[in-house]
Short mmCIF file of C-alpha atoms in Angstrom, two decimals:
data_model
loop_
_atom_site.label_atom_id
_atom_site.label_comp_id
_atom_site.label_asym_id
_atom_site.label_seq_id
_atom_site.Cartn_x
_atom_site.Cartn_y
_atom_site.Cartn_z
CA UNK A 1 8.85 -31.92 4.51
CA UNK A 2 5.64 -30.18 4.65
CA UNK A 3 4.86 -27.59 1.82
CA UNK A 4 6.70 -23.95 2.16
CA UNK A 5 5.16 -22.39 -0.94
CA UNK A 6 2.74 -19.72 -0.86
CA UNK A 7 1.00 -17.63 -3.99
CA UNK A 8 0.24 -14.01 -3.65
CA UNK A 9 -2.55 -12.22 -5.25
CA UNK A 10 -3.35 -9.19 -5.42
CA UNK A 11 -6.45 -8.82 -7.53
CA UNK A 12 -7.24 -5.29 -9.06
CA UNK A 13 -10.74 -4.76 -11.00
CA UNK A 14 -9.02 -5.43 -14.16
CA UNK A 15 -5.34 -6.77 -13.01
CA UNK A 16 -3.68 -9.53 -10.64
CA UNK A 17 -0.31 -9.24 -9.72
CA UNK A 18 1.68 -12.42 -7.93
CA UNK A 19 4.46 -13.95 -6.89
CA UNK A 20 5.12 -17.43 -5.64
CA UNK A 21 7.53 -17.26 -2.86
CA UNK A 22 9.31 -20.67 -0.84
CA UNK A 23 8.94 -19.79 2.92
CA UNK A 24 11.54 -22.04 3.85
CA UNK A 25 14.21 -19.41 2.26
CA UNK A 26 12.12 -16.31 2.04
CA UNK A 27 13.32 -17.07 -1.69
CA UNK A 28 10.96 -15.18 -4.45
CA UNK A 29 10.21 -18.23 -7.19
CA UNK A 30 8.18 -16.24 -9.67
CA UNK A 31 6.76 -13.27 -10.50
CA UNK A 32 4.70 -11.78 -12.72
CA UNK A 33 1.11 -9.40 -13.88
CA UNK A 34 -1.94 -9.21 -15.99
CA UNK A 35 -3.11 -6.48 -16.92
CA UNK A 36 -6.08 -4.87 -19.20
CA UNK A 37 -8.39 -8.21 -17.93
CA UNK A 38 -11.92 -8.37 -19.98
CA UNK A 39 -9.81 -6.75 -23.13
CA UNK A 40 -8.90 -8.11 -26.57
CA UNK A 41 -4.77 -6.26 -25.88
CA UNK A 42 -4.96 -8.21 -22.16
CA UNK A 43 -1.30 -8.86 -21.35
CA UNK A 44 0.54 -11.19 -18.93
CA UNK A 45 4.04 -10.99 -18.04
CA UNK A 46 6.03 -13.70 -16.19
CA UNK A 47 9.29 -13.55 -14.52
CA UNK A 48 10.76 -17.45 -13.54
CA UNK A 49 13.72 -15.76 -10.73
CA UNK A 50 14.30 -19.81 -9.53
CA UNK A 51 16.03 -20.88 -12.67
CA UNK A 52 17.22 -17.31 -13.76
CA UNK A 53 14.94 -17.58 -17.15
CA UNK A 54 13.99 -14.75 -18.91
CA UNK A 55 10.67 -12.65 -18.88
CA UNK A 56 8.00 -14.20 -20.57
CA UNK A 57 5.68 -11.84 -22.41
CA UNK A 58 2.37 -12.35 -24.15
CA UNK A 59 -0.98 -10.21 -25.62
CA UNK A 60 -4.30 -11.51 -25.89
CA UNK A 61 -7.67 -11.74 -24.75
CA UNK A 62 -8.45 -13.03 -21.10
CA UNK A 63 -11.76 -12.88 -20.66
CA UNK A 64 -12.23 -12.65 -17.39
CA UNK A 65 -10.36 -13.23 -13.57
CA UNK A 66 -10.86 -17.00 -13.75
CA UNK A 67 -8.93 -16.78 -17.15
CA UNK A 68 -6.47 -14.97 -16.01
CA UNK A 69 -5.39 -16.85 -12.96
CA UNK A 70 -5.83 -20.26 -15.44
CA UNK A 71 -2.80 -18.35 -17.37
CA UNK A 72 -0.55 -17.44 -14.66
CA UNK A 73 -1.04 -20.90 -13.24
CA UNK A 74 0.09 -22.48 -17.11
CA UNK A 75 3.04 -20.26 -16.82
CA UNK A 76 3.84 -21.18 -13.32
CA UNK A 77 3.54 -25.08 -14.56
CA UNK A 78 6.08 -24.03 -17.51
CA UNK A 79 8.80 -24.06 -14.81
CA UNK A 80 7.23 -26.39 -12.50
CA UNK A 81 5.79 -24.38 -10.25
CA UNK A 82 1.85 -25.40 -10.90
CA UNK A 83 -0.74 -24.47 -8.58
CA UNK A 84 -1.42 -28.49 -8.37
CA UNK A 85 2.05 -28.47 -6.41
CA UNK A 86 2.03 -30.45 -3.47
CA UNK A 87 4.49 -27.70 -2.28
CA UNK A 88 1.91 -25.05 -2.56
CA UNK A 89 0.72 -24.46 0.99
CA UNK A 90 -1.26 -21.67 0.79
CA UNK A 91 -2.38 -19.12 -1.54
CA UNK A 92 -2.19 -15.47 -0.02
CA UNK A 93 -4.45 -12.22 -0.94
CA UNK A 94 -4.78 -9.13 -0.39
CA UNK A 95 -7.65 -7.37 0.42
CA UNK A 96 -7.87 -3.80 0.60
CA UNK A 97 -10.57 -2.78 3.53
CA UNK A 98 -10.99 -5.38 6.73
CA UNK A 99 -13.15 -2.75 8.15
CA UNK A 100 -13.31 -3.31 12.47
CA UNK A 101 -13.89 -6.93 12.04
CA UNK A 102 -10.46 -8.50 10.30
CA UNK A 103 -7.29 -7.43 12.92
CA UNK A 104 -5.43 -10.22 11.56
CA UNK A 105 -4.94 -12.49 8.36
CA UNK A 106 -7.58 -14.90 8.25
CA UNK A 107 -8.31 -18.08 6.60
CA UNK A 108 -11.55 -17.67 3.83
CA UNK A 109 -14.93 -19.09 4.64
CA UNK A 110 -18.29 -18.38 3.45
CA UNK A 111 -19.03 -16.35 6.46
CA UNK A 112 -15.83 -14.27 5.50
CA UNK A 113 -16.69 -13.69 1.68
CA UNK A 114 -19.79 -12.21 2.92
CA UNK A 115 -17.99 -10.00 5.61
CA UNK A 116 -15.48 -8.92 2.98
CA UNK A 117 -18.22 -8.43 0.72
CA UNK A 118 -20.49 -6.48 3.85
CA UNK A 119 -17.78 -3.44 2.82
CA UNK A 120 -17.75 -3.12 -0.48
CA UNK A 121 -19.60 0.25 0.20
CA UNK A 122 -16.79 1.69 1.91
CA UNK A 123 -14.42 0.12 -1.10
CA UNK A 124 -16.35 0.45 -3.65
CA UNK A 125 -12.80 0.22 -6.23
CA UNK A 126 -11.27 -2.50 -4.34
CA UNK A 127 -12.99 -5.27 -2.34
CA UNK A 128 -15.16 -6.23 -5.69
CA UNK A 129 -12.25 -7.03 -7.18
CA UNK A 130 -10.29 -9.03 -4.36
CA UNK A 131 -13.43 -10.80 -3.88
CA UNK A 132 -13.18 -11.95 -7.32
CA UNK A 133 -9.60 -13.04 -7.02
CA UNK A 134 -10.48 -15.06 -4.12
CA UNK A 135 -13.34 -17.00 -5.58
CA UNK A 136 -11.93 -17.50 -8.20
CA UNK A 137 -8.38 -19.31 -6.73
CA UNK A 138 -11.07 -21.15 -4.37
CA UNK A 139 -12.31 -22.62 -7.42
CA UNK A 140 -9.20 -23.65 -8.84
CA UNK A 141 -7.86 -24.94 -6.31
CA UNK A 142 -10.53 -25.77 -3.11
CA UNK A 143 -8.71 -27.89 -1.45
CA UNK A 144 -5.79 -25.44 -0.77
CA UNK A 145 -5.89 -22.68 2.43
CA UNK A 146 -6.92 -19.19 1.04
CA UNK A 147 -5.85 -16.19 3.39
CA UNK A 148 -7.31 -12.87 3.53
CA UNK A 149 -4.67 -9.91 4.23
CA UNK A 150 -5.93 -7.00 4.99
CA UNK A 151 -4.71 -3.48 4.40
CA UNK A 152 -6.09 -1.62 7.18
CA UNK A 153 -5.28 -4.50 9.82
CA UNK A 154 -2.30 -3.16 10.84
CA UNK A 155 -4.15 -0.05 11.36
CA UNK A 156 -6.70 -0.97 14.10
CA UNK A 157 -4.39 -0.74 17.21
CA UNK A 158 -5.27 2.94 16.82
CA UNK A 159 -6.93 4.18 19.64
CA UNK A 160 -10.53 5.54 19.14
CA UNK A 161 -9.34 9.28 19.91
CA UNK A 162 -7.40 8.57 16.49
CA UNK A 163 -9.66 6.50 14.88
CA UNK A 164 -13.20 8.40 15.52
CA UNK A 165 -14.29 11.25 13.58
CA UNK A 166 -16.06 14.64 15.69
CA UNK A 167 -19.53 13.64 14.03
CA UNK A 168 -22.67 12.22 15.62
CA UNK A 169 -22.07 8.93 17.22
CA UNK A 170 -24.38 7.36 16.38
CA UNK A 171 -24.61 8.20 12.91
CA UNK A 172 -21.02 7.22 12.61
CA UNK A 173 -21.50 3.76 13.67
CA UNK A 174 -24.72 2.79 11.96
CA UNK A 175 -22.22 3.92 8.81
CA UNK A 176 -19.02 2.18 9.87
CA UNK A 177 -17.77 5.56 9.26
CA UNK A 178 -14.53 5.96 11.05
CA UNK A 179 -10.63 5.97 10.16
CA UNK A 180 -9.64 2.73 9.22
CA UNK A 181 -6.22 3.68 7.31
CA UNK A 182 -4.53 1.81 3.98
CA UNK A 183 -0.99 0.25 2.87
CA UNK A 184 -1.13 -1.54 6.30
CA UNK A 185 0.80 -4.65 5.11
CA UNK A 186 3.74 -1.80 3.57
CA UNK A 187 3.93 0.05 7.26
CA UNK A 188 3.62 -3.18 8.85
CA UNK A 189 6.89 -4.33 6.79
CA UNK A 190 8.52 -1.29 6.64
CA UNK A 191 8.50 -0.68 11.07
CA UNK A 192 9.74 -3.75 11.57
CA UNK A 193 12.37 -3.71 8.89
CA UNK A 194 13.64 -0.07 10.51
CA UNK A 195 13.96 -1.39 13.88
CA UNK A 196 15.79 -4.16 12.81
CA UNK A 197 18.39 -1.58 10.64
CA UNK A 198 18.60 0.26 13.84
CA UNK A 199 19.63 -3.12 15.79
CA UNK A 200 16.32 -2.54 17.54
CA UNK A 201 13.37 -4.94 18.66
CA UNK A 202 10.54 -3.31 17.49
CA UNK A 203 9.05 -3.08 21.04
CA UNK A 204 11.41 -0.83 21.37
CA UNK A 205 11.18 1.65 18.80
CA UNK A 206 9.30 4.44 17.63
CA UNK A 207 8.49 5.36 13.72
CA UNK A 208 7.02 7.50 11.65
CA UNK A 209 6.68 5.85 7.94
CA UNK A 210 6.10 7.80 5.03
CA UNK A 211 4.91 5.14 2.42
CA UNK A 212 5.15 7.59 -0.82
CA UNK A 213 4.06 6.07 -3.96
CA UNK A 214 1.27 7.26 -5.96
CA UNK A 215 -1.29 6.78 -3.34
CA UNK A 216 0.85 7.88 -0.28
CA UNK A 217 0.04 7.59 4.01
CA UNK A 218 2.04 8.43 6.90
CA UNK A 219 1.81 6.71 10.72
CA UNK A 220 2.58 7.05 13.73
CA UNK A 221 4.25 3.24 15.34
CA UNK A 222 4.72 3.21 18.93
CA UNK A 223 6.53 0.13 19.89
CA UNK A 224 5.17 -2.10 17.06
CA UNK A 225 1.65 -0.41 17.20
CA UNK A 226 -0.15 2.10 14.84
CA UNK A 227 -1.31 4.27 17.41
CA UNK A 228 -2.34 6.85 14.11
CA UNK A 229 -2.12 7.15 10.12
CA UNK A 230 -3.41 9.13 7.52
CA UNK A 231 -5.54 7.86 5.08
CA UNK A 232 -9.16 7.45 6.55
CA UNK A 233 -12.31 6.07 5.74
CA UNK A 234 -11.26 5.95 2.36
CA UNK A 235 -7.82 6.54 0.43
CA UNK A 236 -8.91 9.77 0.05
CA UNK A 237 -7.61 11.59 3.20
CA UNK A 238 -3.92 12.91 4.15
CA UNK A 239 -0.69 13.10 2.36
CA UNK A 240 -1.11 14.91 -1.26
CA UNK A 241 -0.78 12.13 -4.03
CA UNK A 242 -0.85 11.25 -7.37
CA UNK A 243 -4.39 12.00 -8.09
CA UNK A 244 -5.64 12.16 -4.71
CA UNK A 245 -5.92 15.74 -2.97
CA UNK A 246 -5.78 14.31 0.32
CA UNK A 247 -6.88 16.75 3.39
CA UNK A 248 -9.83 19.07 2.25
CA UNK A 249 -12.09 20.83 3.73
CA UNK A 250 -15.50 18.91 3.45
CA UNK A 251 -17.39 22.09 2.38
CA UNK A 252 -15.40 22.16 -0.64
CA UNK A 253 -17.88 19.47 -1.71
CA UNK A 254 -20.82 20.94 -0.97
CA UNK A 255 -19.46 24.43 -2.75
CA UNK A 256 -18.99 22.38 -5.67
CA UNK A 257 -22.10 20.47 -5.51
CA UNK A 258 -24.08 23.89 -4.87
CA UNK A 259 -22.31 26.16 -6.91
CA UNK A 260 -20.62 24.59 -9.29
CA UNK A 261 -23.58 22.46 -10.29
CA UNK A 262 -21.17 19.07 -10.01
CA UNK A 263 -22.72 16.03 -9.34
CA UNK A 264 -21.73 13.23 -6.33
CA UNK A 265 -20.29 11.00 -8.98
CA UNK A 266 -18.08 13.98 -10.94
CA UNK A 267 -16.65 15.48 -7.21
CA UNK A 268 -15.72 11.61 -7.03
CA UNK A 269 -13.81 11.40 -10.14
CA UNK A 270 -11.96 14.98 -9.49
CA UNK A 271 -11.00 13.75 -6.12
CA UNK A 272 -9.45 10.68 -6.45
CA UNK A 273 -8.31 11.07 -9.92
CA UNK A 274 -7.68 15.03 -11.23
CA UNK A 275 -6.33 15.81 -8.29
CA UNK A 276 -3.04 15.54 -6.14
CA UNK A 277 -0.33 15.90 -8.22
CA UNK A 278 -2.01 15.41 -11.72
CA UNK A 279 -4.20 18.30 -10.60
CA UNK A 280 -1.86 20.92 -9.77
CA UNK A 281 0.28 20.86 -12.81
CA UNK A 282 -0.92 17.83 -15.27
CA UNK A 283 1.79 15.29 -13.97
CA UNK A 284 1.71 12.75 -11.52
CA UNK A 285 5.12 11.13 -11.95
CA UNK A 286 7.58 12.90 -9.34
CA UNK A 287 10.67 12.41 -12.27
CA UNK A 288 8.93 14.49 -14.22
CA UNK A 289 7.71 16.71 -12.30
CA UNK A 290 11.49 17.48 -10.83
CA UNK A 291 13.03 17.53 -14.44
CA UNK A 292 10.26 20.53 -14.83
CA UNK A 293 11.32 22.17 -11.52
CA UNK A 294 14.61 21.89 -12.72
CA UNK A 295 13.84 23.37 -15.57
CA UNK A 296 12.25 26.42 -13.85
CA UNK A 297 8.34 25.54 -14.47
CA UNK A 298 6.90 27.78 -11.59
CA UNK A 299 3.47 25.24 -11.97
CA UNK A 300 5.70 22.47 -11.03
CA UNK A 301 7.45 23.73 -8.25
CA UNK A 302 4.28 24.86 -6.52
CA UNK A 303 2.83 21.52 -7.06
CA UNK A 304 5.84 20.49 -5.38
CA UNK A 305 5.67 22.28 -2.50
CA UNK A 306 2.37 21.65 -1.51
CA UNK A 307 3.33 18.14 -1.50
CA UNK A 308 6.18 18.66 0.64
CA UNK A 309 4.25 21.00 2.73
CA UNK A 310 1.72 17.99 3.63
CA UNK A 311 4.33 16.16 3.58
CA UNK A 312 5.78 18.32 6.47
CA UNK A 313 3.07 18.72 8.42
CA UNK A 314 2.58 15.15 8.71
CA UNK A 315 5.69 14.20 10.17
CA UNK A 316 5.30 16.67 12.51
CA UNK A 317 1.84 16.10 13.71
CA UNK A 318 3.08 12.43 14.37
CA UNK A 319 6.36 13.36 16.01
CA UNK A 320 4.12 15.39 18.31
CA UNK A 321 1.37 12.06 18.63
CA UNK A 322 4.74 10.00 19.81
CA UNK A 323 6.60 12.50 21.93
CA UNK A 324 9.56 10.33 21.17
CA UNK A 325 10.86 9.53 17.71
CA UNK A 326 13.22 6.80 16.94
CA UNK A 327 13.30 6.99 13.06
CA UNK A 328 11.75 8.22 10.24
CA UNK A 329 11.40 5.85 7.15
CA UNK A 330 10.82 6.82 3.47
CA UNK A 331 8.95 4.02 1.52
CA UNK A 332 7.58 3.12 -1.66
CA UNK A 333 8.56 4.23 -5.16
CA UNK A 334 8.91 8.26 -4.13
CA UNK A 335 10.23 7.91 -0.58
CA UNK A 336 12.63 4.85 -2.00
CA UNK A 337 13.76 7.26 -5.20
CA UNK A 338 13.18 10.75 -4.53
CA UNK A 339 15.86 11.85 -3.01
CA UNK A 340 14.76 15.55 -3.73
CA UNK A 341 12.11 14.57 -1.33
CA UNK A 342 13.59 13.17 0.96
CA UNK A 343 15.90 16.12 1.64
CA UNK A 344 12.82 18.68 1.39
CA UNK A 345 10.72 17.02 3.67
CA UNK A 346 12.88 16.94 6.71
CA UNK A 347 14.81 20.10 5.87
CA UNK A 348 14.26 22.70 8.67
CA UNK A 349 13.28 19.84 11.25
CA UNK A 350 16.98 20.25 13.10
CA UNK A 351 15.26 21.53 16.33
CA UNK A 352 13.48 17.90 16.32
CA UNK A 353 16.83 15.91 15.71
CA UNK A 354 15.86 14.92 11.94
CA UNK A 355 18.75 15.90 9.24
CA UNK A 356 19.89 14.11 5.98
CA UNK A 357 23.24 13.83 5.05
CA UNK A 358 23.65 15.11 1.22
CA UNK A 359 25.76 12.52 0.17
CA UNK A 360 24.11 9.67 1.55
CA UNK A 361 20.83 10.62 0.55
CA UNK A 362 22.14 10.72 -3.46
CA UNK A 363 23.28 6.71 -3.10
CA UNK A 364 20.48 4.38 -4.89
CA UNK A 365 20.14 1.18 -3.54
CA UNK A 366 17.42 -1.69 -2.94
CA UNK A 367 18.65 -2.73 0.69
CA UNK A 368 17.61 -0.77 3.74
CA UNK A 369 19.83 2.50 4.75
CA UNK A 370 20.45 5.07 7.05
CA UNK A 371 20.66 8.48 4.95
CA UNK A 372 20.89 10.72 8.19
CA UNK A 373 24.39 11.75 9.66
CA UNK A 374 26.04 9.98 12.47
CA UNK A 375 25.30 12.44 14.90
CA UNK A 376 21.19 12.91 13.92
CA UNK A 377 19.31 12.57 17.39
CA UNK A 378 16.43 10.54 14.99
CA UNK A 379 17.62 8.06 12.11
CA UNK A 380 16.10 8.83 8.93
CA UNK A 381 15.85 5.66 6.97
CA UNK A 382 14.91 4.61 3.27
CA UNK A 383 13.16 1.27 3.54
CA UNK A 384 12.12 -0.79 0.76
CA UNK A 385 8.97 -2.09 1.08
CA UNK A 386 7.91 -5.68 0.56
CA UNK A 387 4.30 -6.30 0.88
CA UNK A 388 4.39 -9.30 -1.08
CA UNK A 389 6.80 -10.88 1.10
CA UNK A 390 4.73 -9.48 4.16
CA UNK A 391 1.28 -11.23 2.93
CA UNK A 392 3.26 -14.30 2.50
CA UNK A 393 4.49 -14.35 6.18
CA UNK A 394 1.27 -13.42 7.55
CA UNK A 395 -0.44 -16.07 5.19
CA UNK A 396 2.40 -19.25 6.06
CA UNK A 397 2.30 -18.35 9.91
CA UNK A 398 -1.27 -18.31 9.84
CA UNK A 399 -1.48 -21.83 7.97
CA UNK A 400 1.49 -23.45 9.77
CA UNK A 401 -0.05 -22.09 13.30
CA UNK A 402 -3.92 -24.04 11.79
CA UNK A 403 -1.86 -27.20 11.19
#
């Protein structure tokens, strides 16, 4: 029997999460993190789900990637899962910007370090660090197939009146500045998985997916395809988030740079990090920031309603971009929890066929469901999302189809 294994990585500047997973039984063998890489508290934490075992937990120094993935593969050999496995077929990452180049998954060569590494300037936060992840597996194991998945792959069946910017051509191409869209592998996943609740072949159906975690995007899938989505160049653009503002005008950085006397590097940092949520009211956890609302903290409840209000306008903008809507799936740790969202976001869409039913919407649940009523012209679906489990099918077909 050839080997069904595959490893996921995803490598973050000081982190790796993984999990080994058997293709032959989409069956989830181990999984685990390290965190606080390059620090004396460092900590890794396994998860054996095979034999049942209990979470394995340790604190120490790990110097550096290479150290860390030595660890995770001396807990993987504790159960007998080693990376030396002759099982192991490939070894899976994920890398977060593919730029116009990488459509698909694609096996890792020289020439496609150095692409990967070409667009570091347009990830400055992310590609470093899945760059190192990769290397470093190569290293320990060279022999073995590694496969680049790429967040914004999913994203490049947009069409160029979605994917251009209204600046200069040719300023925006000597650039590569353009909308290439995140969380591909999640709305990649989390289409497919709604057409098949709906009994649907995905060529058949059309979705908008709200993947809401603490970075969150929204697209538009026509029959399989992003034809649209919200993040852009960068993270930085669409929904409101955690600590992202999302949509801004761009002269609010040149007020601020003028004015304000704030420097490229500190309008960076209060982008992408005191804003969003975290900005409007000091929290960034949506449980909190309900059990305020609740409460009656008028800061919280505007914070949430400017994120619903984004929220909103999103699904409508990409109801109007498909001109037929089949479903409308909630994703990721908000859209799979928040039911208070949920119910916000699609209340006073009846005209366009979306409604939630009240009860349905309270149930909690890891397995995809339909939360709208019976009668709801458009399904409105909570999803789980699985982009493990997607890099891991994208990385075995890919290796099974070279073989």
């Amino acid at each position: 029997m050839s080997p069904s294994r595959v490893l996921v990585l995803n490598s973050g500047s000081s982190s790796v999460k993984y999990q080994l997973l058997d293709m032959s039984g989409d069956a989830r063998l181990a999984v685990g993190l390290v965190e606080r890489i390059g620090e004396e508290t460092s900590r890794l934490r396994h998860t054996p789900l095979h034999t049942g075992g209990e979470v394995r937990e340790w604190t120490g120094p790990i110097a550096d990637h290479e150290a860390a993935l030595k660890a995770v593969s001396a807990e993987l050999a504790r159960d007998g899962l080693g990376l030396d496995s002759p099982e192991l077929a490939a070894i899976g990452h994920r890398v977060v910007h593919g730029g116009r180049h990488f459509t698909d998954p694609t096996v890792v060569d020289d020439a496609v370090l150095a692409e990967i590494e070409r667009l570091i300037p347009v990830a400055p936060l992310h590609n470093p660090a899945n760059l190192t992840g990769i290397r470093t597996a190569r290293a320990l194991r060279p022999d073995l197939p590694q496969v680049a998945v790429f967040d914004t792959a999913f994203h490049t069946t947009m069409p160029e009146s979605a994917a251009r910017y209204a600046i200069d051509v040719k300023t925006a191409d000597e650039h590569r500045v353009r909308r290439y869209g995140f969380h591909g592998t999640s709305h990649a996943y989390v289409s497919r998985a709604t057409a098949e609740l709906l009994g649907k072949d995905p060529a058949d159906v059309n979705v908008i997916v709200l993947h809401l975690g603490n970075g969150a995007s929204a697209s538009a899938v026509r029959a399989g395809r992003c034809v649209d989505t919200s993040m852009g160049l960068t993270p930085l653009e669409g929904l409101v988030m955690g600590t992202r503002s999302g949509d801004l005008d761009p002269a609010v950085i040149f007020h601020l740079a003028r004015v304000g006397g704030m420097s490229t590097d500190e309008i960076d940092t209060l982008l992408n990090k005191r804003s969003g949520l975290i900005g409007l009211c000091g929290d960034n956890d949506m449980r909190e920031i309900r059990r305020r609302v609740d409460e009656g903290d008028e800061q919280a409840r505007l914070a949430f309603d400017i994120y619903i209000h984004r929220l909103k306008k999103y699904i409508g903008a990409y109801y109007a971009v498909l001109g037929t809507v089949d479903a409308v799936a909630f994703t990721a740790g908000v859209g799979e929890n928040a039911a208070p969202v949920r119910q916000a976001a699609v209340a006073g869409l009846e005209q366009l066929g979306l409604a939630v039913d009240e009860e349905l919407n309270a149930v909690r649940g890891d397995q995809p469901r339909l939360i709208s009523p019976e009668s709801a012209r458009v399904a409105v679906a909570v999803v789980p999302t699985d982009e493990e489990l997607e890099i891991a099918t994208q990385t075995y077909a890919l290796v099974g189809k070279n073989n």
